[in-house]
Coordinates of C-alpha atoms in Angstrom, one line a residue:
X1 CA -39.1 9.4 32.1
X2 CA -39.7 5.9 30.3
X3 CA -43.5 7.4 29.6
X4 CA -42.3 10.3 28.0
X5 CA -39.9 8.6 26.0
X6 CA -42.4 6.0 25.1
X7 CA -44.8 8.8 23.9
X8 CA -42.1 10.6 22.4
X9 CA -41.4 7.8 19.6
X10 CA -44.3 6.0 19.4
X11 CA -46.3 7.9 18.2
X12 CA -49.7 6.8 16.7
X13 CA -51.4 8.7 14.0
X14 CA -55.0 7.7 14.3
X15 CA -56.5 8.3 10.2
X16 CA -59.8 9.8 10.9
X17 CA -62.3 11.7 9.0
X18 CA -62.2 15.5 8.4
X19 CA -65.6 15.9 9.2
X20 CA -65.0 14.7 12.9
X21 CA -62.3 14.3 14.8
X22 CA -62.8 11.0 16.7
X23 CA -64.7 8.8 13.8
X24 CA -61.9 6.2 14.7
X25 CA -61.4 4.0 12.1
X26 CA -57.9 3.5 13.5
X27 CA -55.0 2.8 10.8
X28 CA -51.7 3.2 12.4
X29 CA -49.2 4.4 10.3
X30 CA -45.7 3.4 12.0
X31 CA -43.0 4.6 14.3
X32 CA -41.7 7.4 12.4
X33 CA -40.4 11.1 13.0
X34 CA -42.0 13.5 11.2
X35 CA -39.7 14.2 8.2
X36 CA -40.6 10.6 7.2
X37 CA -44.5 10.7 7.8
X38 CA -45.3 14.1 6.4
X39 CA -45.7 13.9 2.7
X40 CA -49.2 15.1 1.7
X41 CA -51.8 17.3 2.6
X42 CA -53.7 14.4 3.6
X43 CA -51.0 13.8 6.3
X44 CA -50.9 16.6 8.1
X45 CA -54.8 16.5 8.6
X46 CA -55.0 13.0 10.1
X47 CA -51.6 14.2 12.5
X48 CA -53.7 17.0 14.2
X49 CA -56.7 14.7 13.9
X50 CA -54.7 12.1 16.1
X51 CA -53.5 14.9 18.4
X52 CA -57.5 15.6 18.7
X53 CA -57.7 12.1 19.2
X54 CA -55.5 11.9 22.4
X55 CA -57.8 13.9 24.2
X56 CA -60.6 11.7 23.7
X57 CA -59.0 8.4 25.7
X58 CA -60.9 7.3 29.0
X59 CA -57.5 8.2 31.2
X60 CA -58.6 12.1 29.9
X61 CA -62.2 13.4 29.1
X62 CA -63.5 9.8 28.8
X63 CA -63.1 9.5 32.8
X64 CA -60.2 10.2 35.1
X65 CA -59.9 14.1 34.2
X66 CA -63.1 15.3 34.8
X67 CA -63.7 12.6 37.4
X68 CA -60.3 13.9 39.7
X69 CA -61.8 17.5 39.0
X70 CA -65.4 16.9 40.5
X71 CA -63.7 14.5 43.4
X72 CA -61.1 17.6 44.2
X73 CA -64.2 20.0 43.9
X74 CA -66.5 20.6 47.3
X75 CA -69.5 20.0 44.4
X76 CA -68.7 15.7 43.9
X77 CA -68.2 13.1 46.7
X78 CA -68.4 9.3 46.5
X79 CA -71.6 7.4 46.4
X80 CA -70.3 4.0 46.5
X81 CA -67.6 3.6 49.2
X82 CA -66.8 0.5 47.9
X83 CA -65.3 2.1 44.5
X84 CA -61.5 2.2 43.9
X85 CA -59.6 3.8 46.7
X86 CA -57.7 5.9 44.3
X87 CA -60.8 7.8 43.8
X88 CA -61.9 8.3 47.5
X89 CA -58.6 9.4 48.6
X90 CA -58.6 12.3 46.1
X91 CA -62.4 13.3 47.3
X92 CA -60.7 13.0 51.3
X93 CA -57.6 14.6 50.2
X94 CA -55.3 11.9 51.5
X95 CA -54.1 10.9 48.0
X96 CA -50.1 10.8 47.6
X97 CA -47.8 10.4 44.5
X98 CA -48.8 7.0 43.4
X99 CA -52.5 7.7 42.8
X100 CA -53.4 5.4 39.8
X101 CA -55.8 8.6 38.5
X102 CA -52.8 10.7 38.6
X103 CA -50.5 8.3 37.2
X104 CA -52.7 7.4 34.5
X105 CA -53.5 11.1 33.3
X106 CA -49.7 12.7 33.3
X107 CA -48.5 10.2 30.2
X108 CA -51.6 11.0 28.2
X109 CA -50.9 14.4 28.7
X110 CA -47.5 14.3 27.3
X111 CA -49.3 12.3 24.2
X112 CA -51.1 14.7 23.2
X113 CA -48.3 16.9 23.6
X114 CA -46.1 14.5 21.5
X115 CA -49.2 14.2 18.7
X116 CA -49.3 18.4 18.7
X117 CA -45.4 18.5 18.3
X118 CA -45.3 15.5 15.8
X119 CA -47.9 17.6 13.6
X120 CA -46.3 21.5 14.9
X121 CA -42.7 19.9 13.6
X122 CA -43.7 18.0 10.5
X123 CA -46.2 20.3 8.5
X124 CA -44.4 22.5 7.4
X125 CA -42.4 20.2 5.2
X126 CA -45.7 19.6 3.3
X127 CA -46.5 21.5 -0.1
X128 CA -50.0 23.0 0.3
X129 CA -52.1 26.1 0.5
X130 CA -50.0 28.3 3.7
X131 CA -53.6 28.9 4.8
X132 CA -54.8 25.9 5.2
X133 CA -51.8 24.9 6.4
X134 CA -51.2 27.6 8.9
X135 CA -54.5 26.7 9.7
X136 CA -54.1 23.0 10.9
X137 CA -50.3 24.4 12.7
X138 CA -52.9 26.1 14.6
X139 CA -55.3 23.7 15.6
X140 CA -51.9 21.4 16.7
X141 CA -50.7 24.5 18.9
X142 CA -54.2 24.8 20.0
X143 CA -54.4 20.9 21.3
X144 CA -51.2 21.0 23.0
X145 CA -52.1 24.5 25.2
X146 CA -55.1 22.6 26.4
X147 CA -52.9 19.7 27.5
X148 CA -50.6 22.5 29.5
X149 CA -53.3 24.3 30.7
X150 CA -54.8 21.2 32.3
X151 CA -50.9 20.4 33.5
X152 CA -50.1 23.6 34.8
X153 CA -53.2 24.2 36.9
X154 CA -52.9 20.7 38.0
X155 CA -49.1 20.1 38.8
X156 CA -47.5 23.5 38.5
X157 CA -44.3 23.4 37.2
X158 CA -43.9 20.5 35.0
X159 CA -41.6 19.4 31.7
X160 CA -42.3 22.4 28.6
X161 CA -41.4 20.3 25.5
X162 CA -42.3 22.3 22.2
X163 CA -40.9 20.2 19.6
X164 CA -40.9 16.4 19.2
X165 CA -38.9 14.5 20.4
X166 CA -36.9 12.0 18.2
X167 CA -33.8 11.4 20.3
X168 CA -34.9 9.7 24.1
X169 CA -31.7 10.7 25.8
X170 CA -32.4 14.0 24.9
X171 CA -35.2 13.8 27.9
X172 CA -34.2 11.7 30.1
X173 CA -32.9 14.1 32.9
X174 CA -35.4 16.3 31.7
X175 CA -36.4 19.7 34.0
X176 CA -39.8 21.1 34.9
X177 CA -40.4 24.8 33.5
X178 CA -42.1 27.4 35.7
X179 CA -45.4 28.2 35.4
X180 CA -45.3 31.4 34.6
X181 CA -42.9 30.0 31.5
X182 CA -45.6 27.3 30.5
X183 CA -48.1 30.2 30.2
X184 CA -46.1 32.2 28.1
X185 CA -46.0 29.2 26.0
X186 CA -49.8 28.6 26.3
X187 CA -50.5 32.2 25.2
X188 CA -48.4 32.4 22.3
X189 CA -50.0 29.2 20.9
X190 CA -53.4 30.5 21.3
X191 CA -52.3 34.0 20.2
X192 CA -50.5 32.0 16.5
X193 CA -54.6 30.4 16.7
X194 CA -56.1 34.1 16.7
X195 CA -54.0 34.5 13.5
X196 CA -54.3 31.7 11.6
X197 CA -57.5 29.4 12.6
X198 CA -60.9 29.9 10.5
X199 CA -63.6 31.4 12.4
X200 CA -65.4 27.9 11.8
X201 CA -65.1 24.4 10.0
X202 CA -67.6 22.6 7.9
X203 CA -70.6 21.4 9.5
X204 CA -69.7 23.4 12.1
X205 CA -68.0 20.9 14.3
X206 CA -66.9 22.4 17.9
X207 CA -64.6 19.2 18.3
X208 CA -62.0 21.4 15.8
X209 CA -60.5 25.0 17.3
X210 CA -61.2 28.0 15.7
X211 CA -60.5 31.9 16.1
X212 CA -63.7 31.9 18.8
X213 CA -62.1 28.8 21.0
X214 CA -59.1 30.3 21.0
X215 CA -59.9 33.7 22.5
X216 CA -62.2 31.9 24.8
X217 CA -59.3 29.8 26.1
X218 CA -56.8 33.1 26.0
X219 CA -59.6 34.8 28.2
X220 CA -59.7 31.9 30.6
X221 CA -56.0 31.8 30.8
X222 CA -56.1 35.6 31.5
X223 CA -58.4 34.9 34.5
X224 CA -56.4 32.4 36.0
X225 CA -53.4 35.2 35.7
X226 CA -55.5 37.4 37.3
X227 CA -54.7 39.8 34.5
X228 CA -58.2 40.8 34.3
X229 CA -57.8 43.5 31.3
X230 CA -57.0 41.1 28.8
X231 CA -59.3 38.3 30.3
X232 CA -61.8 41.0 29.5
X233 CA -60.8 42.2 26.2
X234 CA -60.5 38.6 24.9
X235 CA -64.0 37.6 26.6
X236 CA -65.6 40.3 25.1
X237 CA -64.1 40.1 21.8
X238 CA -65.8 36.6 21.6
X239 CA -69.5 38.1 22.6
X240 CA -68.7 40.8 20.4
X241 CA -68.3 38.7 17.2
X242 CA -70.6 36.0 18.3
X243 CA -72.7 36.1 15.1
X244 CA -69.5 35.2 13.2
X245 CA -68.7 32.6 15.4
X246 CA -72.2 31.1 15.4
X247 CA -72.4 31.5 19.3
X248 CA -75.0 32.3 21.5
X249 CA -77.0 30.6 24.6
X250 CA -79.5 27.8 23.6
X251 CA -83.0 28.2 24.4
X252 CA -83.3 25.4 27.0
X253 CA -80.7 24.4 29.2
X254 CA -81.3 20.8 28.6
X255 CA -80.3 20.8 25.3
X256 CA -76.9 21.2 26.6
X257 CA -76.9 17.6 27.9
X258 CA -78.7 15.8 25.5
X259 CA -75.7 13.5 23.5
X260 CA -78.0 13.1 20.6
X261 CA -78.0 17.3 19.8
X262 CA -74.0 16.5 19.8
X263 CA -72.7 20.3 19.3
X264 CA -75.0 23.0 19.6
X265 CA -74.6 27.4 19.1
X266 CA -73.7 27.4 22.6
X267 CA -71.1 25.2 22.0
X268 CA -67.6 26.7 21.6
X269 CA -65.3 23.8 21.8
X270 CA -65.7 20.4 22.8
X271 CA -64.4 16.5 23.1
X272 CA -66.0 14.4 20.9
X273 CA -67.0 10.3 21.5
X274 CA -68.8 8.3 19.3
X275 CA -71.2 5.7 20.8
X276 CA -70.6 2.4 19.0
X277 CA -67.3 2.8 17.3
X278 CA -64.7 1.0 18.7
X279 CA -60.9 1.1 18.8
X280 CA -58.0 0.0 20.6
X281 CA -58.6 0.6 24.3
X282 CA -59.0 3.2 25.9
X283 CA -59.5 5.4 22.7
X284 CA -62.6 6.8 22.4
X285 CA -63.5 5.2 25.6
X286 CA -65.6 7.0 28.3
X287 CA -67.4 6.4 31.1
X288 CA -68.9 9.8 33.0
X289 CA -72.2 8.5 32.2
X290 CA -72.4 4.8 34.8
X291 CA -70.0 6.8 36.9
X292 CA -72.6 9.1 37.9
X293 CA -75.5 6.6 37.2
X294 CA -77.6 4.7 39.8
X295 CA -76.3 1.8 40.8
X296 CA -79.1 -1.3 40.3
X297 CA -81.6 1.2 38.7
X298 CA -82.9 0.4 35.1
X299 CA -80.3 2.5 33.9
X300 CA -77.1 0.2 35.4
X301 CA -75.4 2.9 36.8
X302 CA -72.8 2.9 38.9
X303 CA -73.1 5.4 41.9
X304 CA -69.3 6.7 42.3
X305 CA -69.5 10.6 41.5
X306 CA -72.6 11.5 43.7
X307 CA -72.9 15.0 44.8
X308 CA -73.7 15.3 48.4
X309 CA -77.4 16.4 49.9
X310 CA -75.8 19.9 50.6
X311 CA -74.6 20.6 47.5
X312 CA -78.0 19.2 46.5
X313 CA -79.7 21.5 48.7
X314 CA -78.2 24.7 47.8
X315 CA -79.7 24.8 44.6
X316 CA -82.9 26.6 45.0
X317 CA -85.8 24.7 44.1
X318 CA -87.4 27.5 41.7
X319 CA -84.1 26.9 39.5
X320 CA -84.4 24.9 36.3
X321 CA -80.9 24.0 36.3
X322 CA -81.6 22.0 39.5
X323 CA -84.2 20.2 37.7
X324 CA -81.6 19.5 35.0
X325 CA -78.5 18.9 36.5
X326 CA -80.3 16.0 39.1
X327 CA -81.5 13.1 38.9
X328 CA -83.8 13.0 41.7
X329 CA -86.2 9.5 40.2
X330 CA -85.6 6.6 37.9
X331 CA -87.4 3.2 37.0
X332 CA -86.0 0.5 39.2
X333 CA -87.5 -3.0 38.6
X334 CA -89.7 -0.8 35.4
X335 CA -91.4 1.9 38.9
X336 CA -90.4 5.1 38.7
X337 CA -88.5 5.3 42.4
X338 CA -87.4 8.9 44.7
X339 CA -83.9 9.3 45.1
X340 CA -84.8 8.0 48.8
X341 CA -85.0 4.4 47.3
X342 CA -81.7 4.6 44.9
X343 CA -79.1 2.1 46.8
X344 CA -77.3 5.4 47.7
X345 CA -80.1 7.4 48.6
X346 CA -79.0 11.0 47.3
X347 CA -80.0 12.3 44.0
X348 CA -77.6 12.1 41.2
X349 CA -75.7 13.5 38.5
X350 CA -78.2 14.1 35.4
X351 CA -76.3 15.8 33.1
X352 CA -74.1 12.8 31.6
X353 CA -76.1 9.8 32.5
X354 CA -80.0 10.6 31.5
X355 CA -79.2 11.3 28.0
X356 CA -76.2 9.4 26.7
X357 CA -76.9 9.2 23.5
X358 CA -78.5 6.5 21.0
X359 CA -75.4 4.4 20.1
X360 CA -74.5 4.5 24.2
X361 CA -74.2 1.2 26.1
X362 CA -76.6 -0.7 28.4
X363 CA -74.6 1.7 31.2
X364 CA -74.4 4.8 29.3
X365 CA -71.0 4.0 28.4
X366 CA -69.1 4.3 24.8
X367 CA -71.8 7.5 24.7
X368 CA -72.4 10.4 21.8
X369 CA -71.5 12.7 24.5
X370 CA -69.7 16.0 23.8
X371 CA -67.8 16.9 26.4
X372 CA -67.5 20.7 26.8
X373 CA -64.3 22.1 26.9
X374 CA -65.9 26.1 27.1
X375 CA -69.0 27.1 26.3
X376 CA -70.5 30.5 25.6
X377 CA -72.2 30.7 29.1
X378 CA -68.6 30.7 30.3
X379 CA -67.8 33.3 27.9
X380 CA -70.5 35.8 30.0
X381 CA -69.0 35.0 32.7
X382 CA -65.4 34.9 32.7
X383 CA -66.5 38.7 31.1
X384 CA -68.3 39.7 34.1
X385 CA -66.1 38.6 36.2
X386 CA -63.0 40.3 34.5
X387 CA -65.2 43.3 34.4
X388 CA -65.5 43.6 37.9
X389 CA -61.9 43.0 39.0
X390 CA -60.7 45.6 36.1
X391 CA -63.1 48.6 36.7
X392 CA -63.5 48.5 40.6
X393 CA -66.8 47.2 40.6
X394 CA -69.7 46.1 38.0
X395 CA -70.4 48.1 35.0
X396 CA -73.5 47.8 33.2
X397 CA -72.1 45.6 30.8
X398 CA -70.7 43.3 33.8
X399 CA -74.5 43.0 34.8
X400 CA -75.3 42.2 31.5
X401 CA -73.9 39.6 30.7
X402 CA -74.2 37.7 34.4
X403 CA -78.1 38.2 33.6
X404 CA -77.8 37.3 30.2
X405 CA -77.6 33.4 31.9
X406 CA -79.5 34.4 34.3
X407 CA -82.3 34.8 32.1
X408 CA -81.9 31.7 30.2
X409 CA -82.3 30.0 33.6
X410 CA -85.5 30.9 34.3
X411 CA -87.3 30.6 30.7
X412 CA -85.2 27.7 29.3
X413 CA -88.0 24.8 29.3
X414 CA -90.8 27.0 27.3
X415 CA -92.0 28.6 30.4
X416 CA -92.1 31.4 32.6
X417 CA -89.8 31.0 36.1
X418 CA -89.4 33.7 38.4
X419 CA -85.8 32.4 39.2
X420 CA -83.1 33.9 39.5
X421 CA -84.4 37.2 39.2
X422 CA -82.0 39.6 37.3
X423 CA -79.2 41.5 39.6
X424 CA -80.0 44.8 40.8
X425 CA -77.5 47.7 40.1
X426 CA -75.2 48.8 43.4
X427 CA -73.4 45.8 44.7
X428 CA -70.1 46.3 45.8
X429 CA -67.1 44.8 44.0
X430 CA -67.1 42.0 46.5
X431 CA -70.8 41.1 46.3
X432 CA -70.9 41.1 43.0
X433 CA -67.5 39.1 42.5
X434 CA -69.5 36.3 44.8
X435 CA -72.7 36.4 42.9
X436 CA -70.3 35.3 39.6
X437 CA -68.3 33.1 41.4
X438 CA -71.8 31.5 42.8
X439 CA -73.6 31.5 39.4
X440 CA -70.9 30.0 37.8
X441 CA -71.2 27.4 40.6
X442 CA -74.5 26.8 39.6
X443 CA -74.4 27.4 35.7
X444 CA -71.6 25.1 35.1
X445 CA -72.2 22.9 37.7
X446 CA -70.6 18.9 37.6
X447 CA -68.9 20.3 34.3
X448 CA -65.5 20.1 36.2
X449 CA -64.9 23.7 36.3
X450 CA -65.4 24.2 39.8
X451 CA -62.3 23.0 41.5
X452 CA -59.9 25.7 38.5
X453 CA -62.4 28.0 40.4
X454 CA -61.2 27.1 44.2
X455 CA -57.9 27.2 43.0
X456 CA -57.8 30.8 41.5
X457 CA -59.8 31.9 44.0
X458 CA -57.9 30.4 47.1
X459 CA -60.7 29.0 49.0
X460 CA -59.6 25.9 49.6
X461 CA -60.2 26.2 53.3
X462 CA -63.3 28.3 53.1
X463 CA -65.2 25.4 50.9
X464 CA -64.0 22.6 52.8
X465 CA -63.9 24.1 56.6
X466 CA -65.9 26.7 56.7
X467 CA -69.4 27.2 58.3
X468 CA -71.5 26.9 54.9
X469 CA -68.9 23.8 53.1
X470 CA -70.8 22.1 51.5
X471 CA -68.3 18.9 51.8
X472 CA -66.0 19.0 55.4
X473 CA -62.4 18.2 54.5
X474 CA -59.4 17.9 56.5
X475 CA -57.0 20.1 53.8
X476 CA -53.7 21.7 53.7
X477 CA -53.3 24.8 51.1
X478 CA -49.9 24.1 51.2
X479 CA -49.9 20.9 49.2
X480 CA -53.8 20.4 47.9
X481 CA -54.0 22.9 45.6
X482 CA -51.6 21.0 43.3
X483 CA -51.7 17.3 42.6
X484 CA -48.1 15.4 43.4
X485 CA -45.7 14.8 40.6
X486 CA -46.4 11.2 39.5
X487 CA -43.9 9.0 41.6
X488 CA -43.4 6.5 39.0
X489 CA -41.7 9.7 37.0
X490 CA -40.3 11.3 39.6
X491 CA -38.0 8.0 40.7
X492 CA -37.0 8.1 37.2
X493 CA -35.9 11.7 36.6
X494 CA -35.7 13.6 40.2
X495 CA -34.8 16.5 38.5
X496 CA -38.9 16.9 38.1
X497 CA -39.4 18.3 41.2
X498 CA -38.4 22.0 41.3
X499 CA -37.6 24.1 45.0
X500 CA -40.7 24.8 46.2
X501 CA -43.4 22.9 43.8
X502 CA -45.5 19.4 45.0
X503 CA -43.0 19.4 47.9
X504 CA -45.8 18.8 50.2
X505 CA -46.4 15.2 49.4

């Protein structure tokens, strides 16, 4: 596993200020384990701020993650047919082992991971306050159970490592861990983060975890685990102490997707860029906004990620967040032009490339964006949801807290909308599990939450085959709802590839 190695000890800690975690003024500090880094305070902030750092490269958030989750999804297709083919095998499902998107996002994975052990391991050596530095253990553990959550949910079974790694040899014949193993080890991070992580930072950066992200990512792992009583308890804990948190649902739901508001109250953790500061390549580096722009429109987009007219169409026109989440004109040649004129004559993705941000490129590119990891919508949600599954059927508060967004659809711009009206009391378990698996279709749409959704849900043939897909795909559930192991890795350590896991490919 030459990238795992590689990641293992060469490791980069990125110095970056405490008051955000991607302001890369990049100062690498050597090659060294963590007994010989780890001597001050000081230290052990800028090693979680470079495990914080990892996620923010273009080969994760800055592109290829949420760019294979929307192509895998039946809510992104391909504008552009002449774009890479590594993308448009992944939207037609005919992608194999040596996918370049797939290849490029396992090592960065396994960087963060590395950055989260390097701080995990070398921290405690470092005389300071045990809060604080409990604290910053916590925000480490916290960054590397979002890089195995993303793994897990992705791959499957796939290597556990939960310490870093100074000697190479020590992985080269490495084995992958069950999943059920890499969620135990995902929960008790999160769990160590409901102990020890402040219920915010200052200036109240989302970029940094905190008691409130993680119970929201303990109640999304829950959900996935179908173990709806604790998804519940945990959701609700987070609505419950909202006010301590700071959380709640912004007024209009285009503030969400305006890069110059950076974090806002609905925000409850997120990826931060920084338009105009510049490192070494591909930190800080990302794209989302001319890969769903218009190609040859003022705006120099680039037409790849381009939902399809169906999933255009089945947003009703009386909801805002269509209105927000297209792009349905734009100047070309200085006229205003309908999406009938665009080179690839759909409407487009609005949320990333409208409103990039004042520092963003030409393109949109190098943006302010904050890309949301959770948010508190999600948090209403992932509650109803759980509510449902756990009782038998919607309580009150399961209704509740689905209309909560509801509501916040239809006044969000300053005025009145009839749409979506509230739901009425008496729908059975099953209608009322699709109306939340619907609105958080619609809610969280192109926010790459979707395909997790298919997969916990096991629709994959009722998205893409059945009478109302929205996208027709030839698919085979028993491959496509995991991605292959990387081949590149797998030719250098077969033992990768447990019985029964990625053996479709």
């Amino acid at each position: 596993m030459k990238n795992l190695n590689f990641v293992a000890i060469t490791l980069v800690i990125l110095i970056v200020s405490i008051s955000s975690c991607t302001d890369l003024e990049e100062n690498p500090v050597g090659l060294l384990a963590p007994e010989s880094y780890f001597k001050t305070a000081q230290d052990a902030q800028n090693a979680v701020n470079g495990a914080y750092a990892e996620l923010a490269y273009e080969s994760l958030y800055g592109r290829k993650l949420p760019l294979t989750l929307s192509l895998l999804s039946d809510m992104g297709d391909i504008g552009d047919p002449g774009t890479a083919s590594r993308r448009i095998n992944l939207n037609t499902f005919t992608h194999d082992p040596n996918n370049g998107m797939i290849t490029a996002m396992w090592p960065q994975f396994y960087r963060v991971i590395s950055a989260s052990n390097n701080a995990i391991d070398g921290i405690p050596s470092v005389e300071m306050d045990e809060n604080r530095k409990n604290a910053l253990i916590a925000e480490a553990r916290f960054a590397r159970a979002l890089a195995y959550y993303h793994l897990v949910r992705l791959f499957g079974a796939v290597p556990y490592i939960d310490q870093y790694v100074e000697d190479p040899n020590s992985v080269n014949d490495i084995e992958s861990t069950s999943p059920d193993q890499i969620y135990e080890g995902i929960i008790d991070d999160l769990e160590f983060g409901m102990d020890h992580l402040p219920d915010t930072h200052d200036g109240d950066i989302r970029s940094r975890a905190t008691v409130g992200s993680a119970a929201t990512m303990l109640a999304s792992v829950y959900l996935t685990r179908e173990n709806y009583d604790m998804a519940a308890e945990m959701a609700e804990y987070v609505i419950q102490n909202k006010d301590r948190f700071g959380y709640d649902l912004v007024d209009d739901y285009q503030e969400l997707f305006n890069a110059d508001n950076h974090d806002t109250r609905e925000h409850i953790f997120t990826i931060d860029f920084l338009g105009g500061v510049t490192g070494s390549w591909p930190a800080n580096v990302d794209y989302m906004a001319p890969i769903t722009g218009i190609r040859d429109a003022d705006q120099q987009g680039w037409s790849v990620l381009v939902p399809s007219m169906k999933v255009f169409n089945s947003f009703n026109d009386e909801d805002y967040r269509k209105e927000v989440g297209f792009q349905k004109e734009a100047l070309i040649g200085g006229e205003m032009k309908p999406y009938t004129e665009y080179n690839f004559p759909r409407p487009h993705i609005a949320k990333y490339a409208l409103f990039p941000g004042s520092n963003a490129n030409a393109d949109g590119s190098m943006s302010d964006i904050n890309y949301t990891v959770f948010r508190y919508a999600e948090v209403l949600l992932i509650a109803a949801e759980a509510l449902n599954e756990r009782d038998g059927g919607p309580s009150q508060s399961a209704y509740d807290y689905i209309n909560q967004v509801r509501n916040r659809a239809r006044s969000a711009d300053g005025n009145a909308h009839g749409y979506p009206a509230d739901l009425t009391a008496g729908l059975s378990q099953t209608a009322f599990r699709d109306s939340v698996l619907e609105e958080r279709r619609i809610e969280l749409s192109f926010e790459y939450k979707r395909w997790y959704d298919v997969v916990r849900r096991d629709m994959l043939d009722e998205v893409f085959t059945g009478s109302d897909a929205l996208e027709t795909r030839s698919v085979d559930p028993s491959k496509h709802y995991l991605l292959p192991l990387p081949q590149d890795e797998l030719d250098r350590n077969p033992n990768l590839r447990p019985d029964g896991s990625n053996n479709g490919y």
